[in-house]
RNA sequence: GGGGGAUUAGCUCAGUUGGGAGAGCGUCUGGCUGGCAGCCAGAAGGUCAGGGGUUCGAGUCCCCUAUCCUCCA
């Protein structure tokens, strides 16, 4: 059975049991800051499992795109590990329970019209004391007792080990179904049924309280089950992934076969490139933070495998088409983005090869050093430096070291990495309050926060929760900056950061109490006012007044509406491909990333700015309505790729030209933007450009700053009109050049004359001239020129020159080469001795040394002291 | 968010315990020369990212800022 067929059959089967077929959630779940990527099928149903909010349905089934990196080192090595994979699931929220879950699973697996697996090849497990599940398997399914195994809480409980070790919260026993292949190979776990039926409260005993509403959460690995059905020994041999492996072999230049030399490497490439392609499709591009970083890491690990086989140029990008070919049946929208995803991947590959290239120089130096010192291995410190500064994965350093017959101290490396991890710490500000447990608890007791900020800026509300240090607290009285505190209200005017728009700031107050809100974040339907208490004691249950900084909000509204105008202007100017890739909206400032190849021309920039300001000038009305998704689509609202929208959406319309789905705060008329100026246009990633623009006050200030800067420069350069600035600057530059040249020629000439005099008046010791003179009005460069000329004209010379610069003494000594080698005369000895006389110090090389001192009056003493050193050195040796 | 590193000629980069700013490529000029990075000679081109400090003296040491790279979260 093909993988696509399996996926469809599963969903169809559970639809026939009354489950609502829901689309896969996106890979980066929105409104859930507790995970980087969607790790399992149940993730999108978190609030349903918690019993929060209205239930539109009580049974569901999905095929969920998932990404996990915990077992990344096993990928390609074992038969079943992946980073990206698909999870088939059926879910019950207080609806059906164990009996149905078990019987339906059995029916789907064994009935001819569904999977038709041989029942004799299946065994199951249940949790130690879950007699209910045991009974269902034995009596209703009819399995003999020897095919039902009881396992402990680490195997058959979710979360693993929860009863004795926690965490607190919903949990339950599970039951797993195993397949035993006819080849006699190892058994395969193909389905895990989780019976969520307890709430854990504290440590044992008697800590598992039955839930009033019991849930079902099951997961069946798509690739695993496909492997079973197709009778192959590894997930990578199924119809879909095998194609990617074959394509990877072709791209790297070695044929793929499961047991071949490069099989493991090619499987890794296939797995990682699939994960990368699916992520990039959803707009998660390689980057150095969060999800983007994981994508970059996956991409680089995949590249590394190819690199070590000998492929030293980009190749992953060429696999994107194959990946999307095998994924498009389930996710049709991937087909359209092959080209842009491939371009992004290729760009990152080229980037990485460039980094490796640069790092190779350092690597070679390290190898060379090892060879010289006879070391047999590269130190952990060196490997760590290659890792943290040049992006060399440890595997890469090891493989490349092996080619030079060197090992790598990997233990030390890992030790250093651990220290590094420790030092890096976690994000302190948000982490302290965005804790899952307390948030769920507040959600349960009080429901979501009612947001009133579209209409008003001030709201009287009730405090429903306070979080400090990841704990729910009844009240806070700690004044100050120490630890961030999150306050939750039943209703609020504060906008929580979302859709690129930053969170509001402001104050929450009551009689004698003041809480300053520095940021507002959201967790799904909860709004968290994050900040510090300034006065009094704030307690849960208090009635407070919540007031946002309205001026700042007004600037944010201007910037947000201008963002829509910019989006519109970009499409008009550059074409429909200029789609939004990300945005940030702040107080009168905005940042907008969009798809486009290459930099914009100055004309395009001007045209975009003109278009935006034309829309502002025409004063088009801005209206906001909440409609269902279908209506919005019909109205032609812009939808983003890889973005998942709720069924009811907020649609923002401006005049006749712009319709977007947007939860942000907007103006009522485009004219209120006032002025919009493009400030910068820059690359973010290949195929993605960023525009920064200012609106309102800030745009005006920017213009004024530029003007006043020009005026200042004009004043400084003594021109009456800014138009003359360029000519004036060029003229000045030329003048300085000419003067410098003239000065140095003049100096050389005048030095030449004086040098003759100095030499004729110099004393001679053992055939060498000793010149110790004061040169008034010279600078350090001039002293050098003197020393050079004296040495070259005299042949053998020992020189000490002194001058006064800025009220301090400058000394310079020089000795010709012959005196250094034959008599051991050193300029440094002389200058040090001389410097003592003027209260300073110095040094340098034998042929040239410099020093300085403070006592100008003693310059002659210094010269005498220097001359004495020379005399002694020359005399003693001669 | 934190750690490490980088920033020197148009480009790619050297620059040793602090003591005279360099190379290759490119550009320009002159000469030589039938070829695939033509050859030879000469020249122009630098606030050593910016600011502060230590020092007689800072590209070099310390602090701050900006930008980029990289690792960790």
Coordinates of N, CA, C and O in Angstrom, one line a residue, chain A residues 146-214:
Chain A
X146 N -1.1 -14.1 26.6 CA 0.4 -14.1 26.4 C 0.8 -13.0 25.3 O 1.9 -12.8 25.1
X147 N -0.2 -12.5 24.7 CA 0.1 -11.4 23.7 C -0.2 -10.0 24.2 O -0.2 -9.1 23.5
X148 N -0.6 -10.0 25.5 CA -0.8 -8.7 26.1 C 0.3 -8.5 27.2 O 0.3 -9.3 28.2
X149 N 1.2 -7.6 27.0 CA 2.3 -7.4 28.0 C 1.9 -6.2 28.9 O 1.4 -5.2 28.4
X150 N 2.3 -6.3 30.2 CA 2.1 -5.2 31.1 C 3.5 -4.5 31.3 O 4.5 -5.2 31.6
X151 N 3.5 -3.2 31.0 CA 4.8 -2.4 31.2 C 4.7 -1.3 32.2 O 3.6 -0.9 32.5
X152 N 5.8 -0.9 32.7 CA 5.8 0.1 33.8 C 5.6 1.5 33.3 O 5.4 1.8 32.1
X153 N 5.6 2.5 34.2 CA 5.2 3.8 33.9 C 6.2 4.5 33.0 O 5.9 5.5 32.4
X154 N 7.4 4.0 32.8 CA 8.4 4.6 31.9 C 8.1 4.2 30.5 O 8.4 4.9 29.5
X155 N 7.4 3.0 30.3 CA 7.1 2.5 29.0 C 5.6 2.9 28.6 O 5.4 3.3 27.5
X156 N 4.7 2.7 29.5 CA 3.3 2.8 29.2 C 2.5 3.8 30.0 O 1.4 3.6 30.4
X157 N 3.1 4.9 30.1 CA 2.4 6.0 30.8 C 2.8 7.3 30.1 O 3.9 7.4 29.5
X158 N 1.9 8.2 30.0 CA 2.2 9.5 29.4 C 1.8 10.6 30.3 O 0.6 10.6 30.7
X159 N 2.7 11.6 30.6 CA 4.1 11.6 30.2 C 4.9 10.5 30.9 O 4.4 10.1 32.0
X160 N 6.0 10.0 30.3 CA 6.7 8.9 30.8 C 7.1 9.2 32.3 O 7.7 10.2 32.6
X161 N 6.8 8.2 33.1 CA 7.2 8.3 34.5 C 6.4 9.3 35.4 O 6.7 9.6 36.5
X162 N 5.3 9.7 34.8 CA 4.5 10.8 35.5 C 4.0 10.5 36.9 O 4.2 11.3 37.8
X163 N 3.5 9.3 37.1 CA 3.0 9.0 38.5 C 4.0 9.3 39.6 O 3.7 9.9 40.6
X164 N 5.2 8.8 39.4 CA 6.2 9.0 40.5 C 7.0 10.2 40.4 O 7.5 10.8 41.4
X165 N 7.3 10.7 39.1 CA 8.2 11.8 39.0 C 7.6 13.1 38.5 O 8.2 14.1 38.4
X166 N 6.3 13.0 38.1 CA 5.7 14.2 37.6 C 5.9 14.4 36.1 O 6.5 13.5 35.5
X167 N 5.6 15.5 35.5 CA 5.0 16.7 36.2 C 3.5 16.6 36.6 O 2.9 15.6 36.1
X168 N 3.1 17.5 37.4 CA 1.7 17.6 37.7 C 0.9 17.9 36.5 O 1.4 18.5 35.5
X169 N -0.4 17.5 36.5 CA -1.2 17.9 35.4 C -1.9 16.6 34.8 O -1.8 15.6 35.4
X170 N -2.5 16.8 33.6 CA -3.2 15.7 33.0 C -2.2 14.7 32.6 O -1.2 15.0 32.1
X171 N -2.6 13.4 32.7 CA -1.8 12.3 32.3 C -2.6 11.0 32.2 O -3.8 11.1 32.5
X172 N -2.0 10.0 31.8 CA -2.8 8.7 31.8 C -1.9 7.6 31.3 O -0.8 7.8 30.7
X173 N -2.5 6.3 31.5 CA -1.8 5.2 31.0 C -1.9 5.1 29.5 O -2.8 5.7 28.9
X174 N -1.1 4.3 28.8 CA -1.3 4.1 27.4 C -1.1 2.6 27.0 O -0.7 1.8 27.9
X175 N -1.5 2.4 25.8 CA -1.5 1.0 25.3 C -0.9 1.0 23.9 O -1.3 1.8 23.1
X176 N 0.2 0.2 23.7 CA 0.9 0.3 22.4 C 0.6 -1.0 21.6 O 0.5 -2.1 22.2
X177 N 0.6 -0.8 20.3 CA 0.4 -1.9 19.4 C 1.7 -2.2 18.6 O 2.2 -1.3 18.1
X178 N 2.1 -3.5 18.7 CA 3.4 -3.8 18.0 C 3.1 -4.8 16.8 O 2.2 -5.6 16.9
X179 N 4.0 -4.6 15.8 CA 3.9 -5.5 14.7 C 5.2 -6.3 14.6 O 6.3 -5.8 14.9
X180 N 5.0 -7.7 14.4 CA 6.2 -8.6 14.3 C 6.3 -9.0 12.9 O 5.6 -9.8 12.4
X181 N 7.4 -8.5 12.2 CA 7.5 -8.8 10.8 C 7.8 -10.3 10.5 O 8.4 -10.9 11.3
X182 N 7.3 -10.8 9.4 CA 7.4 -12.2 9.0 C 8.9 -12.6 8.9 O 9.3 -13.7 9.0
X183 N 9.8 -11.6 8.6 CA 11.2 -11.9 8.4 C 11.8 -12.3 9.7 O 13.0 -12.7 9.7
X184 N 11.1 -12.1 10.8 CA 11.7 -12.4 12.1 C 12.5 -11.3 12.7 O 13.1 -11.4 13.7
X185 N 12.4 -10.1 12.0 CA 13.1 -8.9 12.5 C 12.5 -8.4 13.8 O 11.5 -9.0 14.4
X186 N 13.0 -7.3 14.3 CA 12.6 -6.8 15.6 C 11.2 -6.3 15.5 O 10.7 -5.8 14.5
X187 N 10.4 -6.3 16.6 CA 9.0 -5.8 16.6 C 9.0 -4.3 16.4 O 10.0 -3.6 16.8
X188 N 7.9 -3.8 15.9 CA 7.8 -2.4 15.6 C 6.6 -1.8 16.3 O 5.5 -2.4 16.1
X189 N 6.8 -0.8 17.1 CA 5.7 -0.1 17.7 C 5.0 0.8 16.6 O 5.6 1.7 16.1
X190 N 3.8 0.5 16.3 CA 3.2 1.3 15.2 C 2.1 2.2 15.7 O 1.7 3.1 15.0
X191 N 1.6 2.0 16.9 CA 0.4 2.8 17.3 C 0.5 3.0 18.9 O 0.7 2.0 19.6
X192 N 0.3 4.2 19.3 CA 0.3 4.4 20.8 C -1.0 5.0 21.1 O -1.4 6.1 20.6
X193 N -1.8 4.4 22.0 CA -3.1 4.9 22.4 C -2.9 5.5 23.8 O -2.6 4.7 24.7
X194 N -3.1 6.8 24.0 CA -3.0 7.4 25.3 C -4.4 7.6 25.9 O -5.2 8.3 25.2
X195 N -4.6 7.1 27.1 CA -5.9 7.3 27.8 C -5.7 8.4 28.8 O -5.3 8.1 29.9
X196 N -6.0 9.6 28.5 CA -5.8 10.7 29.4 C -6.9 10.7 30.4 O -8.0 11.1 30.1
X197 N -6.7 10.2 31.6 CA -7.8 10.1 32.6 C -7.5 10.6 34.0 O -8.4 10.5 34.8
X198 N -6.2 11.0 34.2 CA -5.9 11.5 35.6 C -5.4 12.9 35.6 O -4.9 13.4 34.6
X199 N -5.5 13.5 36.7 CA -4.9 14.8 37.0 C -3.9 14.5 38.1 O -4.3 14.1 39.2
X200 N -2.6 14.7 37.9 CA -1.6 14.4 38.9 C -1.5 15.6 39.8 O -1.3 16.7 39.4
X201 N -1.6 15.4 41.1 CA -1.4 16.4 42.1 C -0.4 16.0 43.1 O -0.7 15.2 44.0
X202 N 0.8 16.5 43.0 CA 1.9 16.2 44.0 C 2.4 14.8 43.9 O 2.0 14.0 43.0
X203 N 3.3 14.5 44.8 CA 4.0 13.2 44.8 C 3.1 12.1 45.3 O 2.1 12.4 45.9
X204 N 3.5 10.8 45.0 CA 2.6 9.7 45.4 C 2.7 9.6 46.9 O 3.6 10.2 47.5
X205 N 1.8 8.9 47.6 CA 0.7 8.1 47.0 C -0.5 8.9 46.8 O -0.6 10.1 47.2
X206 N -1.5 8.3 46.2 CA -2.8 8.9 46.0 C -2.8 10.2 45.3 O -3.5 11.2 45.7
X207 N -1.9 10.3 44.3 CA -1.8 11.6 43.7 C -2.4 11.7 42.3 O -2.4 12.7 41.7
X208 N -3.0 10.6 41.9 CA -3.7 10.6 40.6 C -5.2 10.7 40.8 O -5.9 9.7 41.2
X209 N -5.8 11.9 40.5 CA -7.2 12.1 40.6 C -7.9 11.8 39.3 O -7.4 12.4 38.3
X210 N -9.0 11.1 39.3 CA -9.6 10.9 38.0 C -10.2 12.2 37.4 O -10.6 13.1 38.1
X211 N -10.1 12.4 36.1 CA -10.6 13.6 35.4 C -12.1 13.4 35.2 O -12.5 12.3 34.9
X212 N -12.9 14.4 35.3 CA -14.3 14.3 35.0 C -14.5 14.0 33.6 O -15.4 13.2 33.2
X213 N -13.7 14.6 32.7 CA -13.8 14.3 31.3 C -12.6 13.6 30.8 O -11.5 14.2 30.9
X214 N -12.7 12.4 30.3 CA -11.5 11.6 29.9 C -11.3 11.8 28.4 O -12.2 11.9 27.6

